[in-house]
Coordinates of C-alpha atoms in Angstrom, one line a residue:
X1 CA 31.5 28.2 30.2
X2 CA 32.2 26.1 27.4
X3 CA 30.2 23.7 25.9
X4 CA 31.3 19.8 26.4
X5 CA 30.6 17.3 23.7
X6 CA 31.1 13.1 25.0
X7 CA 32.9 11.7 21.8
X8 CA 33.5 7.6 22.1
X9 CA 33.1 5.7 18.6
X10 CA 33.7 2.1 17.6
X11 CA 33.7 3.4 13.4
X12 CA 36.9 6.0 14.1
X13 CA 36.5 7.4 10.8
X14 CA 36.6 11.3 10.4
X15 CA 36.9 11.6 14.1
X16 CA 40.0 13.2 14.3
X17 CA 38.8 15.9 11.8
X18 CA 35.5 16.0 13.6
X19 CA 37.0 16.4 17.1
X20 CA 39.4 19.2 16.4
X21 CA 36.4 21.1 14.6
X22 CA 34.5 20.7 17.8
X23 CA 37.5 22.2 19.8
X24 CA 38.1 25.3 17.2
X25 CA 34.1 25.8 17.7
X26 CA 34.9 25.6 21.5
X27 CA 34.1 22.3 22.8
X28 CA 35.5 20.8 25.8
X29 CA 35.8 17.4 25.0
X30 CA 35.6 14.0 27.3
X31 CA 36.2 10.6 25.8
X32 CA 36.4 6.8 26.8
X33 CA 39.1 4.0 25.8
X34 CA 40.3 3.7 22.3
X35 CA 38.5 7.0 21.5
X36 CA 40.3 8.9 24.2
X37 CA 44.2 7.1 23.1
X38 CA 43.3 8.5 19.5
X39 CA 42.5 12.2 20.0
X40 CA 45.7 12.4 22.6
X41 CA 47.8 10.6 20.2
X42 CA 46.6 13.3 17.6
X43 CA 47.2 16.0 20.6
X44 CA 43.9 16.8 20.6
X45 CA 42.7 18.3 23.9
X46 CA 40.8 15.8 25.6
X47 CA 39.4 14.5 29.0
X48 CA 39.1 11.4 29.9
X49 CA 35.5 10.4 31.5
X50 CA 36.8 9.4 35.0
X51 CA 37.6 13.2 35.3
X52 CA 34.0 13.9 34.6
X53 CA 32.4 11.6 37.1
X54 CA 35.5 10.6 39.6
X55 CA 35.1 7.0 39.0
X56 CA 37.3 4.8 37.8
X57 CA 36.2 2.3 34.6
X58 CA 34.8 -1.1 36.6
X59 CA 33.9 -4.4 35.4
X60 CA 36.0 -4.7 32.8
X61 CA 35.2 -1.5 31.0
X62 CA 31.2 -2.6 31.4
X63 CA 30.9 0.5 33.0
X64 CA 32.2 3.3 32.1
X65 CA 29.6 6.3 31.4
X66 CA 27.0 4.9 33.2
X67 CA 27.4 8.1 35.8
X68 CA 24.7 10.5 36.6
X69 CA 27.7 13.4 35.9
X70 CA 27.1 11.9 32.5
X71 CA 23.8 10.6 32.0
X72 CA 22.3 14.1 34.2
X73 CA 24.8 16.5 31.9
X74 CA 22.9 14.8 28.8
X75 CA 19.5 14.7 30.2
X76 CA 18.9 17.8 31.5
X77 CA 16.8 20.5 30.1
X78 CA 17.3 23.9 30.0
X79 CA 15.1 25.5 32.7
X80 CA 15.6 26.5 35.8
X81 CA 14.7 23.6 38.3
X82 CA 17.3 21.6 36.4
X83 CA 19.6 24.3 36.1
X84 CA 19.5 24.1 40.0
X85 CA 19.4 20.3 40.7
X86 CA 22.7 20.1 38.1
X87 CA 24.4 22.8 40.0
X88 CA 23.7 21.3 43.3
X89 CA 25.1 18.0 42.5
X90 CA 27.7 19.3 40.2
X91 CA 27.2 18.3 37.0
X92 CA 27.8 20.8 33.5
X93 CA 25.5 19.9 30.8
X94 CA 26.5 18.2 27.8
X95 CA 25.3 19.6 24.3
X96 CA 27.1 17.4 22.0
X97 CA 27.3 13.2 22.2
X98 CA 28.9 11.5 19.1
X99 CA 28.4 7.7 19.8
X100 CA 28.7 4.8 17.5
X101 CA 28.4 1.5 18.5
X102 CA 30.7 -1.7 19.3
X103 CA 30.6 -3.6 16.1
X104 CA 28.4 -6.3 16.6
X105 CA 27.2 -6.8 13.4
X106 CA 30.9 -7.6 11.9
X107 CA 31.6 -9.7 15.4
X108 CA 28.8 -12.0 15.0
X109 CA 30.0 -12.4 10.9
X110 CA 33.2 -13.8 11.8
X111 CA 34.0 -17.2 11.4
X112 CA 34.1 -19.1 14.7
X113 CA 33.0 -16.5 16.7
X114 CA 32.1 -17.6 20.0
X115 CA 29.1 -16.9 22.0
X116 CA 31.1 -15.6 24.8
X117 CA 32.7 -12.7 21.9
X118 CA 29.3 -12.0 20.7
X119 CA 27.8 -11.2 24.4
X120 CA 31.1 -8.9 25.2
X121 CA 30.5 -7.1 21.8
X122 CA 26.9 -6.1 23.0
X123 CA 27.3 -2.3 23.5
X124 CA 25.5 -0.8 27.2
X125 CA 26.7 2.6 28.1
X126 CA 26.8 3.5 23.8
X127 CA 23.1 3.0 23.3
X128 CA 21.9 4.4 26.7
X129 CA 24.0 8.1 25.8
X130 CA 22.6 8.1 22.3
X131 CA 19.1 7.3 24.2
X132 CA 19.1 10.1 26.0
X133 CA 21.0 12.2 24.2
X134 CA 18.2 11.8 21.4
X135 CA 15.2 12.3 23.9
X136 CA 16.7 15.3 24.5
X137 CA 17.4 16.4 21.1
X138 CA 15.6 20.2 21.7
X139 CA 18.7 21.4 23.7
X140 CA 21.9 18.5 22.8
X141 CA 22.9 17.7 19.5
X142 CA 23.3 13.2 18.9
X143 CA 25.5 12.2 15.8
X144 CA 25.6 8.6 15.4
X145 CA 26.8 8.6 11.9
X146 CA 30.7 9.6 10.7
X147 CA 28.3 10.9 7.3
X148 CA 27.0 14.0 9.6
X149 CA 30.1 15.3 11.1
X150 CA 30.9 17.7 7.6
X151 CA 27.1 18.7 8.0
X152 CA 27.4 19.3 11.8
X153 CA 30.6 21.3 11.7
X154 CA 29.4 23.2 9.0
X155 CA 26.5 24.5 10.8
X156 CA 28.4 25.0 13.7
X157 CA 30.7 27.6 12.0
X158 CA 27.7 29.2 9.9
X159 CA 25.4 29.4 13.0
X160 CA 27.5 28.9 16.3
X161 CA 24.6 26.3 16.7
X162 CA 22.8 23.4 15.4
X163 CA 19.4 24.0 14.3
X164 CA 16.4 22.5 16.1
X165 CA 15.2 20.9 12.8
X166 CA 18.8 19.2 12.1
X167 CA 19.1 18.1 16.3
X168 CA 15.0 16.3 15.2
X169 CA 16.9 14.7 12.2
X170 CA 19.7 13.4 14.1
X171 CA 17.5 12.2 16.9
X172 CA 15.4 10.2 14.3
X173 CA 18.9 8.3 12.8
X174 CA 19.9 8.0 16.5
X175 CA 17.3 5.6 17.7
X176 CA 17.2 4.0 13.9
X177 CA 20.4 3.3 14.9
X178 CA 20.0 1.7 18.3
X179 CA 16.7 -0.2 17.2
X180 CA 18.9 -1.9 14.2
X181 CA 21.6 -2.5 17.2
X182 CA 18.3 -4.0 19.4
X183 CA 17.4 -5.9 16.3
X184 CA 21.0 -8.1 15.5
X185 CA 20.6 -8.8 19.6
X186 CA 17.6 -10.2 19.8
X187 CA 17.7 -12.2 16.1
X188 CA 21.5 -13.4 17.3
X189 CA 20.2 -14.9 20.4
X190 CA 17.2 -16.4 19.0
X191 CA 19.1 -18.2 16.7
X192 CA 21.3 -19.7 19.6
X193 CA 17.9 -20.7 21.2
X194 CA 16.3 -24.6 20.5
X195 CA 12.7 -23.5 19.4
X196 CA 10.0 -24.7 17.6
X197 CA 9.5 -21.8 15.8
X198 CA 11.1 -21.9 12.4
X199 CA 10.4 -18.2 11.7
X200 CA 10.7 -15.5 14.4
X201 CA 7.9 -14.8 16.6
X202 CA 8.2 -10.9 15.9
X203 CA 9.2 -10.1 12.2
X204 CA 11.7 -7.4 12.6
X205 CA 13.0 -5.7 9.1
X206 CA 16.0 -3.5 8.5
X207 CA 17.0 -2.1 5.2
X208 CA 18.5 1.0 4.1
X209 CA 17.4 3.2 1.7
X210 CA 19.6 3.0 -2.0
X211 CA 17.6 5.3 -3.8
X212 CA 13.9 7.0 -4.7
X213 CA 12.8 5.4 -7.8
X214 CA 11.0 7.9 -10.5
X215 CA 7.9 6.1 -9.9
X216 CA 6.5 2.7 -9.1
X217 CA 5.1 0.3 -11.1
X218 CA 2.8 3.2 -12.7
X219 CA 3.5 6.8 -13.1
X220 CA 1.0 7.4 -10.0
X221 CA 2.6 5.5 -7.7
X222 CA 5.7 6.4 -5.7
X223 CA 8.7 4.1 -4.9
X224 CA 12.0 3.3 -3.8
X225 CA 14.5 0.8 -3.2
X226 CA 16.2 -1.1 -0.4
X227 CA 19.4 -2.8 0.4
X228 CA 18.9 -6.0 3.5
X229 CA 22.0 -5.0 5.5
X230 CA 22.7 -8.8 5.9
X231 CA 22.8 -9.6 2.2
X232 CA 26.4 -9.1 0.6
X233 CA 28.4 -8.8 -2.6
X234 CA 27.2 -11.1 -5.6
X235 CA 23.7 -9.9 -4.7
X236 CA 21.7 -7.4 -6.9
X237 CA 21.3 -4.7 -3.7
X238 CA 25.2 -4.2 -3.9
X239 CA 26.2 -4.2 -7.2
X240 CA 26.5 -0.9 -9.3
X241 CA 25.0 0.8 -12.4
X242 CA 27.2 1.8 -14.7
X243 CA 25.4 4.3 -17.2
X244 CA 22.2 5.0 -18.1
X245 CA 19.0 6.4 -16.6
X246 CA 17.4 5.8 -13.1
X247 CA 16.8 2.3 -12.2
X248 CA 12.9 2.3 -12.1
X249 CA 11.0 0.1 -9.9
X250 CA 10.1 -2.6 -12.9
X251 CA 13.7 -2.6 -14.2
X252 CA 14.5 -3.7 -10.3
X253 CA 11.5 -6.5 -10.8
X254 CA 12.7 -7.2 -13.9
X255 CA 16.3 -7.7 -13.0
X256 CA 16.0 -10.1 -10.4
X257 CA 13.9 -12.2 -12.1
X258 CA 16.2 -12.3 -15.2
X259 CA 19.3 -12.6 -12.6
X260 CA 17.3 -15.3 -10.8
X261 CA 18.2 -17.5 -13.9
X262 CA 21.2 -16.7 -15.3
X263 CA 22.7 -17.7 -12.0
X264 CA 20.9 -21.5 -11.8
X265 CA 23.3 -22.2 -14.8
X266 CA 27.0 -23.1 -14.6
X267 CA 27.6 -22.9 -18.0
X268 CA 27.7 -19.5 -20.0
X269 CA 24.1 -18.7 -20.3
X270 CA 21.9 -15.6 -21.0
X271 CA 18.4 -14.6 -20.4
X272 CA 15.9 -12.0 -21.3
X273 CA 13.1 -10.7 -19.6
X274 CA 9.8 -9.1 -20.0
X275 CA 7.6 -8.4 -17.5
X276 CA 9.3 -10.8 -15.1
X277 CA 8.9 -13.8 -17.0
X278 CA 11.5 -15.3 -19.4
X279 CA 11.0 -15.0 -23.6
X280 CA 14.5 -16.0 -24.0
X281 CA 16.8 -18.4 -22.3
X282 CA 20.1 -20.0 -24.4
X283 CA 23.3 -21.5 -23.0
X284 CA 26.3 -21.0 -25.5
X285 CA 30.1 -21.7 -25.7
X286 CA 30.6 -18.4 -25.8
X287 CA 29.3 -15.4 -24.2
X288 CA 28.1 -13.9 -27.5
X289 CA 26.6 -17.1 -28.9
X290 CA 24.8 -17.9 -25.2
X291 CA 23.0 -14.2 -25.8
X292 CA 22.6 -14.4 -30.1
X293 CA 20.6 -17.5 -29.0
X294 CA 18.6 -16.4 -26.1
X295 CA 17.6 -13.6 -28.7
X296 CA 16.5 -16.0 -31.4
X297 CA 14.4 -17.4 -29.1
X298 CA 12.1 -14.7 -29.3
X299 CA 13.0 -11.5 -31.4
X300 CA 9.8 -10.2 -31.0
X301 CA 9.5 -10.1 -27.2
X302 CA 12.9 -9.0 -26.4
X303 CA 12.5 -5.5 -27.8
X304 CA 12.5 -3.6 -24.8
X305 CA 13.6 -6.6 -22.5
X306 CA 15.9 -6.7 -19.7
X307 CA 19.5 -8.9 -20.0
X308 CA 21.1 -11.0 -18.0
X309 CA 24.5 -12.9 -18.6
X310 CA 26.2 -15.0 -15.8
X311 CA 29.3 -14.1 -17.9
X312 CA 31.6 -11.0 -18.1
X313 CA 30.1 -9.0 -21.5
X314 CA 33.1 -9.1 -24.0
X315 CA 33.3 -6.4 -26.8
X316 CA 32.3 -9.0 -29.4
X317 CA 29.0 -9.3 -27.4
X318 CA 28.8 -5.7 -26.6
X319 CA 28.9 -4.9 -30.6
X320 CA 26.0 -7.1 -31.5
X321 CA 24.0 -6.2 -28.5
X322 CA 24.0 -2.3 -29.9
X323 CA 21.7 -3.5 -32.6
X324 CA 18.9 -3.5 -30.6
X325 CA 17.1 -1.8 -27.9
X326 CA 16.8 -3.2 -24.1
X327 CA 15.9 -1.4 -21.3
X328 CA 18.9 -3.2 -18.9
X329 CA 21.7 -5.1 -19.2
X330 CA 23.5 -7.2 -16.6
X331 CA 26.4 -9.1 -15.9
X332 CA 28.8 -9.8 -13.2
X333 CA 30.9 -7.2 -15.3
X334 CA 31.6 -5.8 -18.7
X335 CA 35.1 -5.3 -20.3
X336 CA 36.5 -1.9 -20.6
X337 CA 35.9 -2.3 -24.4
X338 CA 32.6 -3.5 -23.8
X339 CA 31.1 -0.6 -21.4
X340 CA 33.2 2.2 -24.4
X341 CA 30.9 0.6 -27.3
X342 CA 27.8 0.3 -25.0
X343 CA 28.4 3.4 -24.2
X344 CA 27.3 5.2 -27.3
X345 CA 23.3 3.7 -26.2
X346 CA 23.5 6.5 -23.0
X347 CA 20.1 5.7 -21.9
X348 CA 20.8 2.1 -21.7
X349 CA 21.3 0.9 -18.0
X350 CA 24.4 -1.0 -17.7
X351 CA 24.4 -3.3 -14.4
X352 CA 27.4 -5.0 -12.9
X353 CA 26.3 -7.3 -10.1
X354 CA 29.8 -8.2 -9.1
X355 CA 32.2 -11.5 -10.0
X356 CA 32.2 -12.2 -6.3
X357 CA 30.2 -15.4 -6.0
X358 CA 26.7 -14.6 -4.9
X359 CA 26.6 -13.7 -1.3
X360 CA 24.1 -15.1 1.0
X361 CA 20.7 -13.6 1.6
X362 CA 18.2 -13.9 4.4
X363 CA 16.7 -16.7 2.9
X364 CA 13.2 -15.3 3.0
X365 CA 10.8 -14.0 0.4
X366 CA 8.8 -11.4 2.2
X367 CA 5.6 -10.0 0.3
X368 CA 2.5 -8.1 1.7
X369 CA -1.1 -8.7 2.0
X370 CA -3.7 -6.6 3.0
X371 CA -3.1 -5.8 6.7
X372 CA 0.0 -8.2 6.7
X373 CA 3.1 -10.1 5.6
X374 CA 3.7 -13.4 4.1
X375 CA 6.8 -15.2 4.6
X376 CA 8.4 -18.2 3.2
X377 CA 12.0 -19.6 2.3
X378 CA 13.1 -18.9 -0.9
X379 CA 12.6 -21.9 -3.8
X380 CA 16.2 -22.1 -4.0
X381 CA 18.1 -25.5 -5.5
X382 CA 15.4 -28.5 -7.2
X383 CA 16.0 -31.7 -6.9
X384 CA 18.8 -33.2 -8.6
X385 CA 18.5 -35.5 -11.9
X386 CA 19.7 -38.6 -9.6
X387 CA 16.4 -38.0 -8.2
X388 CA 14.2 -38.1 -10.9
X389 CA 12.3 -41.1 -11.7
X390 CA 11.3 -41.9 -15.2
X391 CA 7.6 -43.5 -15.2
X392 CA 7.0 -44.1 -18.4
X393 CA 8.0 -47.2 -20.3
X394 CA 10.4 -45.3 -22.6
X395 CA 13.3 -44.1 -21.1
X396 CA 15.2 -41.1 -21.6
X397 CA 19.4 -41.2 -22.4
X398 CA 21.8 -39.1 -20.7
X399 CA 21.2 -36.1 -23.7
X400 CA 17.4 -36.5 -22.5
X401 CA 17.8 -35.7 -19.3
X402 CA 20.3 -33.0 -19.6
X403 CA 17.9 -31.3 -21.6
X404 CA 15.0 -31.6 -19.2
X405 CA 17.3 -30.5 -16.8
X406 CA 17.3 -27.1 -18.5
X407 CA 14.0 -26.8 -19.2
X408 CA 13.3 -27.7 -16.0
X409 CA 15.9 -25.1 -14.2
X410 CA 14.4 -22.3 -16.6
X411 CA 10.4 -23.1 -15.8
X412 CA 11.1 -23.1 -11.8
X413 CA 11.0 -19.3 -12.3
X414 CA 8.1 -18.5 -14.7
X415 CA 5.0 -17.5 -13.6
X416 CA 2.1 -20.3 -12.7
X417 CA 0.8 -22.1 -14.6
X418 CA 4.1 -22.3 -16.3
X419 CA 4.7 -24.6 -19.4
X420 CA 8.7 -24.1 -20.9
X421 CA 9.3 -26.0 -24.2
X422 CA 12.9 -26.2 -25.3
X423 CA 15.5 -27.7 -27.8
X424 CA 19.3 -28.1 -27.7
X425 CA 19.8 -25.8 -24.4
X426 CA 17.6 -22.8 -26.2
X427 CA 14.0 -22.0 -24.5
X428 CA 11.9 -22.2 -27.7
X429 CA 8.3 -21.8 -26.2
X430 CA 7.1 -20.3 -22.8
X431 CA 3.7 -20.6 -21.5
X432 CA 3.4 -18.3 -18.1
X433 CA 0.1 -17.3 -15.6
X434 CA -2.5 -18.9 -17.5
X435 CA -5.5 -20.2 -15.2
X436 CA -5.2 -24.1 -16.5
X437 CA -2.0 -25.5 -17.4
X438 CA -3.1 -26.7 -20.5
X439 CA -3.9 -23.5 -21.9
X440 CA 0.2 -22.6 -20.8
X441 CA 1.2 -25.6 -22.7
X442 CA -1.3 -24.3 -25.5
X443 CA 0.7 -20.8 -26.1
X444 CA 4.9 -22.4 -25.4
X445 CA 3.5 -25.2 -28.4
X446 CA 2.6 -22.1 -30.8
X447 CA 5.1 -20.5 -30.0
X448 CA 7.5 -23.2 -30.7
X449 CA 5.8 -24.0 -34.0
X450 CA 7.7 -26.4 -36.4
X451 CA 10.4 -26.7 -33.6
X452 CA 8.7 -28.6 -31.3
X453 CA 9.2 -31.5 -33.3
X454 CA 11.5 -33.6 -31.1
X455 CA 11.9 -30.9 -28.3
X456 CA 11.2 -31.3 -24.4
X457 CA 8.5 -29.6 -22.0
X458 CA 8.5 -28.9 -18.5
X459 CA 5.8 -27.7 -16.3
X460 CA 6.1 -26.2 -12.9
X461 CA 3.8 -28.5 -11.2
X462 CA 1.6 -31.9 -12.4
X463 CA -0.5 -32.7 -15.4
X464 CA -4.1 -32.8 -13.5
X465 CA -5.6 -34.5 -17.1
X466 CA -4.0 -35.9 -20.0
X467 CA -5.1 -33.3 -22.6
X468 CA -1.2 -31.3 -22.1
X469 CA 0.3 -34.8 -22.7
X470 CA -1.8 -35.3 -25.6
X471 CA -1.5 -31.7 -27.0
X472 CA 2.7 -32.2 -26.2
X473 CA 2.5 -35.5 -28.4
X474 CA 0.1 -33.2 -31.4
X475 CA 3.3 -30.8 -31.9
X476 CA 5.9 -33.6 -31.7
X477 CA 7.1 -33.0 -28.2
X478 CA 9.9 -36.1 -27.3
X479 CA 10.0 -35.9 -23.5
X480 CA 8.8 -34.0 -20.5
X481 CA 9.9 -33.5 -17.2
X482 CA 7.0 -32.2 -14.3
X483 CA 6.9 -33.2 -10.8
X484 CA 3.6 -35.7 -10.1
X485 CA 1.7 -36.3 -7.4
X486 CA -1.6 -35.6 -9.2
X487 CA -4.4 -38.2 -8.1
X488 CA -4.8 -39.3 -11.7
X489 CA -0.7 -39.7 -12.6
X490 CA -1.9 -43.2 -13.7
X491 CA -3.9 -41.4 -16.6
X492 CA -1.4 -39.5 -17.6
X493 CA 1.5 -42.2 -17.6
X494 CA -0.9 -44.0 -19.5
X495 CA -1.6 -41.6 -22.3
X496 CA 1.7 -41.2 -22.5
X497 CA 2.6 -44.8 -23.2
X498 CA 0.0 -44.9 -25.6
X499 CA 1.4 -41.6 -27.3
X500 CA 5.3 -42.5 -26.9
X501 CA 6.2 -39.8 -24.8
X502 CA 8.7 -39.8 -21.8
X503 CA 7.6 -38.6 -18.6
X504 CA 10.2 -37.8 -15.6
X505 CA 9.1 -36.6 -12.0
X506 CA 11.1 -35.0 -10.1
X507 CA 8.8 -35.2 -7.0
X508 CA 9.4 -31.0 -6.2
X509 CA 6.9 -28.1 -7.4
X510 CA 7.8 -24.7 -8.2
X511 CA 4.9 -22.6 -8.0
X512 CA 5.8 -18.8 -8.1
X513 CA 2.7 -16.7 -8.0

């Protein structure tokens, strides 16, 4: 007798190959709806289910496989009471199901889409054959991905079977699959639901694997990385390296921190990274200037850095940027002159996120604890400079503000304590992580040196004392921009009077620990 494979996918793709492999290996095969009209249009030998069970499709096509011919055919084991209950009630077992689900994902994505749509695209019979079909994986073979039918043909012809260890790897995807299909469900229709609860009540995760990283943040630890299936183009997990060597796990840290930035400016702007935190932020008329800027912020630090442009590298850029060594470089794209000079560095990782505008994300950041998650919304946006309210009894001019503003944009994503001093849209001093903020203002002053003189300062989060006003005021320090809300404010608006300095609030922290 031969042996009977159920074929009915959503994803079409390689099915046609796939099916007539199956019949030159000696399938029979039975299909369902749109899968069925495309293997006969392709004169594929094929039967439809309702020849299987002798019941017609009800409800609308809600029920279609939902038979015990079916379900019992998959099911079964191969032993002799089975063998005996299947004969009485005339069923043939079935060792092959290839299943892939309605499209719920891309139904509930549309624009408009109606709850009624999303409900019908909710898949029944699909999941419940790839179910069982899995259970059963030690006699029946489940293929939920178009990926495995070259593998699964392949062994078919080598072996004239599929190997128990391949049927326990195809079982594994199988239910991956259907658990991801569970997940969308339940996250779709808690989202229609009016509840308290501004996070889920059950944290439920999907991501796919991208690629094993050579090693984590040290040598002894092991890593990889993962795309969010509901994060798009314009996002780091879906752009695409260019050259170079293997994306480690810090160059990923690295790169989102650095990307982080470039993308909170409109204008041409360029950052470098080390060790997450910025040593070099510059906007420019050009792409070239923004990054020749960024770099003179802080020669010293960049060696080895990690660079990010919200600009397409040009091959003016690209020729100066040879010069010196980085680790990555990234950009929504890179001229074809730009990647055939860059290419001469081959160990330099060249990154094109994409020039889509960024996609959204979840909206969380997700990190774990010992024994657990923590989850918040991202610190996206701050509040705009219409919002600010200037406390001091100087007052800063438009130019004032617009350079707080960058400051500003740039400390939201340092590390706390975080102290950014800067001058003429260039980052000239970054203080990040020290335990009080005035030892953060301390190290961006020095660092700043003679330039401080008539610069600006922000810092992540309040003045608790005086002494950073007073320090700011030492090295010549015009304005700065923090958010309040410390109980002694007074003090520090006071100091600053006395001293001549501006101070803004914006009324918003940005801690990032």
């Amino acid at each position: 007798m031969k042996k009977k494979a159920v074929l009915s996918v959503s994803d079409k793709t390689g099915i046609i190959e796939f099916a007539a492999g199956l019949v030159q290996q000696e399938y029979e095969l039975i299909s369902t709806g749109g899968t069925y009209k495309t293997l006969q249009e392709a004169n594929i030998p094929v039967k439809y289910v309702t020849e299987i069970t002798g019941f017609p499709e009800i409800l609308d096509g809600r029920v279609k496989t939902l038979h015990p011919k079916i379900h019992g055919g998959i099911l079964a084991i191969d032993s002799e009471k089975h063998r005996s209950q299947c004969e009485e009630n005339g069923i043939d077992f079935i060792d092959l199901v290839c299943v892939n689900l309605y499209p719920f994902r891309e139904t509930i994505a549309k624009e408009g889409v109606t709850f009624e749509e999303a409900i019908e695209n909710i898949d029944i019979g699909g999941p419940t054959m790839v179910r069982s079909a899995a259970k059963n994986h030690s006699r029946v073979t489940i293929v939920v991905n178009p990926d495995n039918y070259t593998k699964v043909l392949s062994s078919l012809k080598e072996n004239g079977a599929i190997p128990s260890g391949m049927r326990k790897e195809l079982a594994a995807e199988a239910f991956a699959h259907t658990a991801e299909y569970d997940r969308l469900i339940a996250g779709y229709l808690e989202g229609q639901i009016n509840t308290k609860d501004y996070f889920p009540k059950q944290l439920r995760l999907s991501a796919a694997k991208v690629q094993d990283l050579r090693y984590g943040e040290n040598p002894s630890q092991q890593a990889a990385f993962y795309a969010d299936p509901e994060a798009g183009k314009g996002t780091l997990a879906y752009g695409k390296q260019l050259q170079g060597k293997e994306l480690s796990y810090n160059n990923w840290m690295d790169m989102d921190a650095a990307w982080r930035i470039a993308a909170e400016y409109e204008q041409t702007a360029c950052v470098i990274i080390k060790h997450t935190n910025p040593c070099g932020v510059a906007l420019g008329s050009s792409v070239q200037e923004a990054y020749e800027r960024a770099l003179a912020a802080d020669p010293v630090s960049a060696y080895g850095g990690i660079i990010a442009l919200n600009r397409v590298i040009d091959e003016n850029t690209a020729m100066v940027m040879k010069e010196k060594f980085y680790e990555v470089i990234l950009a929504p794209d890179f001229s074809p002159k730009a990647l055939e000079i860059l290419s001469a560095k081959v160990n330099l990782r060249l990154f094109a996120v994409g020039r889509e505008e960024c996609c959204k994300t979840r909206g969380w950041k997700i990190r774990t604890v010992n024994g657990g998650f923590l989850v918040q919304d991202e610190d996206n946006g701050t509040t705009p400079v219409t919002e600010w309210v200037t406390v001091t009894e100087a007052k800063p001019t438009p130019e004032d503000l617009a350079e707080l503003e960058f400051a500003w944009k740039t400390c939201k994503h340092v590390k706390s304590n975080a102290i950014t001093v800067s001058a003429n849209r260039q980052i000239i001093g970054v203080g990040a992580g020290q335990m009080n903020r005035v030892g953060s203002a301390r190290i961006a002053l020095e660092q700043s040196g003679e330039k401080a003189k008539g610069a600006y300062m922000a810092s992540d989060a309040y003045f608790p004392f005086p002494d950073s006003v007073e320090l700011a005021q030492s090295y010549g320090i015009k304005a700065i921009v923090h958010p309040g809300g410390s109980i002694r404010d007074q003090e520090v608006i006071a100091a600053a009077d006395r001293l001549g300095v501006i101070i803004v609030h914006t009324g918003r922290r940005h801690f990032q620990h």
